[in-house]
Coordinates of C-alpha atoms in Angstrom, one line a residue:
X200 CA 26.0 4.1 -18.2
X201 CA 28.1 7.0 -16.3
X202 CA 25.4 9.0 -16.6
X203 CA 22.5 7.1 -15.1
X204 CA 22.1 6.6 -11.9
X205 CA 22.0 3.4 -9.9
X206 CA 18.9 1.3 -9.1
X207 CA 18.8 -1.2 -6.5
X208 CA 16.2 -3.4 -7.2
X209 CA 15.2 -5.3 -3.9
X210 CA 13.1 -8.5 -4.0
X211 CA 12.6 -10.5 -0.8
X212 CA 12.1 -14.5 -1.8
X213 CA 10.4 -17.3 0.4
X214 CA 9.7 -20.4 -0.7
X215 CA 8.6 -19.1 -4.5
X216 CA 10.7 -21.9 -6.4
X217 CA 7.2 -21.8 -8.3
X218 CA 7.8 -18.2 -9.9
X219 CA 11.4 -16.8 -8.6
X220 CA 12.9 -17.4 -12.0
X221 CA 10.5 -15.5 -14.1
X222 CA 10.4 -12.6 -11.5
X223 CA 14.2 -12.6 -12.0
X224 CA 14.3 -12.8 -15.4
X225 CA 12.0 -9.9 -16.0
X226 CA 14.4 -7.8 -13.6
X227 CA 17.7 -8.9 -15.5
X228 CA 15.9 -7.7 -19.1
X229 CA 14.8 -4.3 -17.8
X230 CA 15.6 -2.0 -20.5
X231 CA 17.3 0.3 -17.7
X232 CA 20.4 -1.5 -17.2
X233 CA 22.1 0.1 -14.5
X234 CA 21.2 -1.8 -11.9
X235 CA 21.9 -4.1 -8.7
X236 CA 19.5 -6.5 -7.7
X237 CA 19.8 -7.5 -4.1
X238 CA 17.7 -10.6 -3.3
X239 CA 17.0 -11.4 0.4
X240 CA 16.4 -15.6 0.8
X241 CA 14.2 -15.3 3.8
X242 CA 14.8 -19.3 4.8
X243 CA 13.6 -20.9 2.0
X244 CA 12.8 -24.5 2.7
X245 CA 12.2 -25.3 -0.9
X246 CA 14.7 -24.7 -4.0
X247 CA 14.7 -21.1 -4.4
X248 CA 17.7 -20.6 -3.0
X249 CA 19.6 -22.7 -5.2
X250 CA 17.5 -21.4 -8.3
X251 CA 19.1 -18.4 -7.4
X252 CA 22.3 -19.0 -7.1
X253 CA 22.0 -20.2 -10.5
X254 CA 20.5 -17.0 -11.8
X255 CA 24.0 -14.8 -10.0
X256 CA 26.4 -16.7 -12.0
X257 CA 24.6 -15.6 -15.1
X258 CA 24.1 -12.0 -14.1
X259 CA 26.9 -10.1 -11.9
X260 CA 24.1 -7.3 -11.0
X261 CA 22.8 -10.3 -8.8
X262 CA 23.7 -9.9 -4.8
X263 CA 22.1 -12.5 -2.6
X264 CA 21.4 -11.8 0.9
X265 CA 21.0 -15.5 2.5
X266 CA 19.1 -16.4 5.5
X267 CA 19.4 -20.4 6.7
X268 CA 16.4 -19.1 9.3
X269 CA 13.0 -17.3 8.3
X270 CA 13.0 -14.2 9.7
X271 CA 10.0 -12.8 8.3
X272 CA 9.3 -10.3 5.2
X273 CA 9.4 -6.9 7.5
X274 CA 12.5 -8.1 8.7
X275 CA 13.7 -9.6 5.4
X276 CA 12.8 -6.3 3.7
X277 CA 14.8 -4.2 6.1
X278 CA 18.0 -6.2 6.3
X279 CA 17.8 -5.9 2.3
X280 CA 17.7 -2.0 2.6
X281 CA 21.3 -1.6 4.4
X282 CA 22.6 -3.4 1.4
X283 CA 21.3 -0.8 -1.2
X284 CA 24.6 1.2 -2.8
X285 CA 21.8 2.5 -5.5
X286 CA 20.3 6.9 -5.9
X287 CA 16.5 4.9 -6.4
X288 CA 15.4 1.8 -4.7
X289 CA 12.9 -0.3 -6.5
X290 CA 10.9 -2.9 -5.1
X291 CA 8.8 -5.8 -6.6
X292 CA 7.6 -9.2 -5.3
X293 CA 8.9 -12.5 -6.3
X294 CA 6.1 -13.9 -7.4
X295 CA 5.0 -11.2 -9.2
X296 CA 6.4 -9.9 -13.3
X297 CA 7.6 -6.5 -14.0
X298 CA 7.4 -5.4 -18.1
X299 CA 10.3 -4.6 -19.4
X300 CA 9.9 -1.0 -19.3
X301 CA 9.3 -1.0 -15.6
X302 CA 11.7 1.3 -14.2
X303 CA 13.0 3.0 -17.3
X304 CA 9.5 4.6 -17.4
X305 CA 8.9 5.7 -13.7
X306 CA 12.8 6.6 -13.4
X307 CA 12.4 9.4 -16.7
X308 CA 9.2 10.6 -14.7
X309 CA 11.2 11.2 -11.3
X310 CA 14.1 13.1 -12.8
X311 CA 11.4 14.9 -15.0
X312 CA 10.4 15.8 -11.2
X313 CA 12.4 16.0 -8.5
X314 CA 9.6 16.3 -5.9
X315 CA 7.9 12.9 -6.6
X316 CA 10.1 10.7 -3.6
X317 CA 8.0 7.0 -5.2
X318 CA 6.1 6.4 -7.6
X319 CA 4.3 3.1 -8.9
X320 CA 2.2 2.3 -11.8
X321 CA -1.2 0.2 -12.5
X322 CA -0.8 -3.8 -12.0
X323 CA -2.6 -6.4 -14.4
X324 CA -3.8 -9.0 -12.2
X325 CA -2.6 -12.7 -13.1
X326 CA -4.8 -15.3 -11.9
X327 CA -4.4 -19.2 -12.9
X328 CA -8.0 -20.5 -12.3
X329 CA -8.5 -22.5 -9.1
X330 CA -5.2 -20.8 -7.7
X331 CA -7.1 -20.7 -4.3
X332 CA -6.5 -17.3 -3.7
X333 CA -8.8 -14.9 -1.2
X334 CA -8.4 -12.3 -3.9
X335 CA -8.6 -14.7 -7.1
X336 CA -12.7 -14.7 -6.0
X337 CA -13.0 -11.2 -6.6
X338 CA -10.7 -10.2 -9.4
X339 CA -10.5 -12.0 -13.2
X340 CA -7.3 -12.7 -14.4
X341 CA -5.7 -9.7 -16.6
X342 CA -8.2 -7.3 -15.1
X343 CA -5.7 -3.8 -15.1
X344 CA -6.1 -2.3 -11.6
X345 CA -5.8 1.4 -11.8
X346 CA -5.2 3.9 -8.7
X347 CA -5.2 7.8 -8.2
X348 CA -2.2 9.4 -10.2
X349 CA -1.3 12.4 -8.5
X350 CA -0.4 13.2 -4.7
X351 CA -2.9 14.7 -3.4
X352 CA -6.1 12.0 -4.8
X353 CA -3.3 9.5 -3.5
X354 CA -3.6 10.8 0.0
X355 CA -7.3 10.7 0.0
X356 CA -7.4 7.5 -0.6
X357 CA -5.1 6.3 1.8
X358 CA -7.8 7.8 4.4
X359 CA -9.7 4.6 3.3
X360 CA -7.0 2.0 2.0
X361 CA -3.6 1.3 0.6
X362 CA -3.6 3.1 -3.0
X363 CA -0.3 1.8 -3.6
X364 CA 0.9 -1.0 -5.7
X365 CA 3.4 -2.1 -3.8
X366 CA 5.6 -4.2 -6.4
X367 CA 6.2 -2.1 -9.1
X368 CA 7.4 1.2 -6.7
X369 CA 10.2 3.1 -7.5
X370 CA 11.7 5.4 -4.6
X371 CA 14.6 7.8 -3.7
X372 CA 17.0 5.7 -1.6
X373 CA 17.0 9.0 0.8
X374 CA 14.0 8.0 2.2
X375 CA 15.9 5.3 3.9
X376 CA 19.6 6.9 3.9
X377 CA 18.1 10.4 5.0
X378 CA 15.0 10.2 6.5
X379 CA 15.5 6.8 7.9
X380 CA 11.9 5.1 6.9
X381 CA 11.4 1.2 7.7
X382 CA 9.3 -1.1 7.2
X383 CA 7.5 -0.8 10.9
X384 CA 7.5 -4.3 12.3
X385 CA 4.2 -3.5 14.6
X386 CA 2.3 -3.5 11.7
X387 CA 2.7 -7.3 10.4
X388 CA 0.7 -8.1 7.0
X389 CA 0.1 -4.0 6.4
X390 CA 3.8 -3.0 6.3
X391 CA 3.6 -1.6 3.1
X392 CA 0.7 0.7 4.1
X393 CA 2.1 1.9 6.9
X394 CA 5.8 2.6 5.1
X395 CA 4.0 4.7 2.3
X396 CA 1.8 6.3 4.6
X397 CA 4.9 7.5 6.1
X398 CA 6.7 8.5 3.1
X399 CA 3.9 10.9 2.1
X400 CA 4.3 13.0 4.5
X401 CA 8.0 13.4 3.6
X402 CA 7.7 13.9 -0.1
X403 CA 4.9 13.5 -3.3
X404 CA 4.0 10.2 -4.1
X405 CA 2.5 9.5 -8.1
X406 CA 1.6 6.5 -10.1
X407 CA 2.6 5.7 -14.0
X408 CA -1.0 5.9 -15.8
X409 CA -0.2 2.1 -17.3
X410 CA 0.5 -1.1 -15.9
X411 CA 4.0 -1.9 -15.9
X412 CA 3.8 -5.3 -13.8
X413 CA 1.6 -8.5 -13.4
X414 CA 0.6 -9.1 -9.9
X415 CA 0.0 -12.9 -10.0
X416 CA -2.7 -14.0 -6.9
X417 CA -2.3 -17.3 -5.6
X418 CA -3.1 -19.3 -2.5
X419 CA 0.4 -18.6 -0.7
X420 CA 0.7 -15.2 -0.5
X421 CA 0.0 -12.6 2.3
X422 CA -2.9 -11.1 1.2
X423 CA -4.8 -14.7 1.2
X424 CA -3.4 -16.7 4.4
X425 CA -2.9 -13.6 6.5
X426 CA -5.8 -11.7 5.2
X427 CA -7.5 -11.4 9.0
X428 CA -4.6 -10.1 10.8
X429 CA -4.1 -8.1 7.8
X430 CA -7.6 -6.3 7.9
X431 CA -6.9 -5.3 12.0
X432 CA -3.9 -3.4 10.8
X433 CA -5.7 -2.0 8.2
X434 CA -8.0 -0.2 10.1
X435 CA -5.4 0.9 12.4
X436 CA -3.4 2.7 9.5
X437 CA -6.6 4.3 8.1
X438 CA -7.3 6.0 11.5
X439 CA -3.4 7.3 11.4
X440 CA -4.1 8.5 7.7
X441 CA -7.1 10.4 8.9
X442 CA -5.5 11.9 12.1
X443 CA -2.5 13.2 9.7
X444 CA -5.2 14.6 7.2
X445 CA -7.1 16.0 9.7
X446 CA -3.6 18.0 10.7
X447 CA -3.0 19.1 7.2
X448 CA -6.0 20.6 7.0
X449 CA -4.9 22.6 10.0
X450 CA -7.6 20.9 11.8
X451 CA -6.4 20.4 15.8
X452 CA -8.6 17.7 16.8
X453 CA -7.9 14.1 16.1
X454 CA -10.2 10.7 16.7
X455 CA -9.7 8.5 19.3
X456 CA -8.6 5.1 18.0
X457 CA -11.8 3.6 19.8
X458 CA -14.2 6.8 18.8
X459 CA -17.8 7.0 19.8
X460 CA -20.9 8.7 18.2
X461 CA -20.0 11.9 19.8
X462 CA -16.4 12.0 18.6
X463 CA -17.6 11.7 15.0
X464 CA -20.4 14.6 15.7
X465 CA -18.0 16.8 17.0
X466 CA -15.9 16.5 13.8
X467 CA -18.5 16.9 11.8
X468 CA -19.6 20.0 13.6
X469 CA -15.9 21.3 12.9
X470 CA -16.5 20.6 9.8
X471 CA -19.4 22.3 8.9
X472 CA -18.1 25.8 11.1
X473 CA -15.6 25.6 8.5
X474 CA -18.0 25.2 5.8
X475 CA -15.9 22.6 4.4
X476 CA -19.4 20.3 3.9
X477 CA -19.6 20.3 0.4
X478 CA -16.5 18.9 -0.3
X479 CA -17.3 15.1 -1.1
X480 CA -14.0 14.1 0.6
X481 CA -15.0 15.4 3.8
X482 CA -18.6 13.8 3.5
X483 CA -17.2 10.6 2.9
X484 CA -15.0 10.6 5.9
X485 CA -18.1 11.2 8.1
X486 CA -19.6 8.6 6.5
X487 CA -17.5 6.0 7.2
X488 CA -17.0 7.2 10.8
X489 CA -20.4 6.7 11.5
X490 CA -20.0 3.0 9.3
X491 CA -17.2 2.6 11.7
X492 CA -18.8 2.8 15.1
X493 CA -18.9 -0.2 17.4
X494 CA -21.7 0.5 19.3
X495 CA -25.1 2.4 18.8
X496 CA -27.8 3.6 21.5
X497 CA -31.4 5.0 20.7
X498 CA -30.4 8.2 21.9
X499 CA -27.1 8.6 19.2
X500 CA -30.0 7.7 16.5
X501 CA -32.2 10.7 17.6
X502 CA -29.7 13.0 17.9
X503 CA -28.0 11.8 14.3
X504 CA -31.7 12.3 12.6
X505 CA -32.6 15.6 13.9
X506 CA -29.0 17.6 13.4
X507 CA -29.9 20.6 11.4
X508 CA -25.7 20.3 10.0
X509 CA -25.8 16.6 9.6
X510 CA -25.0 17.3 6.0
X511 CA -24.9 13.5 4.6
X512 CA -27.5 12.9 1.7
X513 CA -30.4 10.8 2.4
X514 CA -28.9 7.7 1.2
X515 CA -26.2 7.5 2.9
X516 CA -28.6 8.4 6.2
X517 CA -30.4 5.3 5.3
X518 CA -27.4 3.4 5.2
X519 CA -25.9 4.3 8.4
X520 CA -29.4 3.8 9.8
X521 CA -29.3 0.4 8.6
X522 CA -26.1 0.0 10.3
X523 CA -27.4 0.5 13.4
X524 CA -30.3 -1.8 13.4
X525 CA -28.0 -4.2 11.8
X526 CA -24.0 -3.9 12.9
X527 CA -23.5 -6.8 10.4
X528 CA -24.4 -5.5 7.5
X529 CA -21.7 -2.8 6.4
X530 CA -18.2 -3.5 6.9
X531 CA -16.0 -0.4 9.0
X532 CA -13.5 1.4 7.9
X533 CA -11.9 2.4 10.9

């Protein structure tokens, strides 16, 4: 046990009597067993609380961090990170199942690699029929979700969404001891996107090319009550992720967060001086701009269909075209 280093698992509870103990239980039969699992009760109104005190006197890796008032999971999340004693931090949700090989797999990875700072893995999605959930309507139960493995398909797809699974991550606790990364309370119901946005900037992200946990939908979580409020942030994040890629790219021009037709045809311009056109990364982010904008005039329309170095293909002219007769029809990006 000398010899391997510490995981704090962090899990923050509320109101999850439903599934607590089977999140718990996966956690305490990890096959890596040096760990401490420090449990944040955000004000639970129902009996999770006591379920877990129950589960601490069986497992003395427990640590509970108890709240009488609900203070919310960005707050809950960060008061659970000045607890962490551990060299990784892993995170899961408590309504969701880790495998039991969870962290023994990702942990070998990052010491097989000592620039990955996180990495997560596939999720299976478990759905009970007529669960209610937003999500439920869209994704079958056991369905495997699969993401981008390696850093740099992971930051491209964070220009157009959260590639991260969230509860099966694994990180180096120095991006919180060192670096001093959050969970960013501005961004309420897109927290998670906006911490991992962060961290890849500071290190190389990666995902495990297997599932390793069951993310269970139901009507309760954040993703189906909040999923409005959720969606504003969203968009907000996806313009920051495209602003720091434009940087990395050594690119010094960056989209207003309310851009217009000529902001996008300005970038696009860049774009094509650079001769960076054929790239399909760059001709979907000029895509969705133009997806993105708010408001259209008869004279953008002219201008869009007689650019010489409009380099989109013809479908995705006709789409945008669309677009603009119909603002409905497409949803934005940005």
């Amino acid at each position: 046990m000398e010899n391997k280093p510490l995981v704090s698992v962090l899990i923050c509870a509320y109101n999850v009597e439903k599934y607590i103990e089977e999140c718990i239980n996966a956690v305490i039969n990890q096959t890596y067993k040096n760990l401490e699992i420090i449990i944040v009760n955000d004000g639970s109104s129902d009996n999770t609380y006591f379920l877990l005190k129950k589960l601490a006197e069986k497992d003395n890796r427990i640590k509970i961090l108890n709240f009488n008032n609900h203070i919310g999971i960005i707050s809950a999340l960060n008061e659970g990170l000045k607890e962490i004693a551990g060299e990784y931090i892993a995170r899961t949700d408590s309504d969701d199942i880790t495998k039991p090989d969870w962290i023994e797999k990702i942990l070998t990875c990052m010491q097989n690699d000592p620039k990955i700072i996180a990495m997560g893995s596939y999720l299976t999605v478990l759905s009970e029929e007529n669960n209610g959930s937003v999500l439920a309507n869209h994704h079958k139960n056991k369905v495997e979700w699969k993401n981008p493995l390696e850093h740099k398909d992971i930051v491209e797809k964070m220009l157009f969404g959260n590639p991260i699974h969230n509860n099966s991550m694994v990180m180096r606790s120095e991006i919180y001891t060192k670096y001093h990364l959050i969970y960013d309370p501005d961004y309420h119901y897109a927290e998670d996107y906006k911490f991992w946005l962060e961290v890849s900037r500071i290190g190389k992200l990666a995902n495990y090319p297997e599932s390793l946990v069951y993310y269970r939908l139901h009507r309760n979580q954040t993703s189906s009550i909040h999923n409005s409020q959720q969606e504003i942030n969203g968009k907000k994040l996806r313009l920051q992720a495209l602003n720091y890629y434009l940087k990395e790219l050594g690119i010094d021009y960056q989209l207003p967060e309310k851009f217009l037709f000529k902001d996008i045809a300005l970038l696009q311009e860049i774009f094509y001086e650079r001769g960076m056109f054929r790239e399909n990364i760059i001709r979907r982010i000029i895509y969705e701009c133009y997806l993105s904008l708010g408001e259209y005039n008869y004279k953008d329309i002219y201008y869009f269909l007689i650019n010489k170095n409009n380099f989109l293909s013809i479908k995705d002219k006709f789409k945008i075209i669309k677009k603009y007769l119909r603002p409905d029809k497409y949803s934005s990006t940005y």
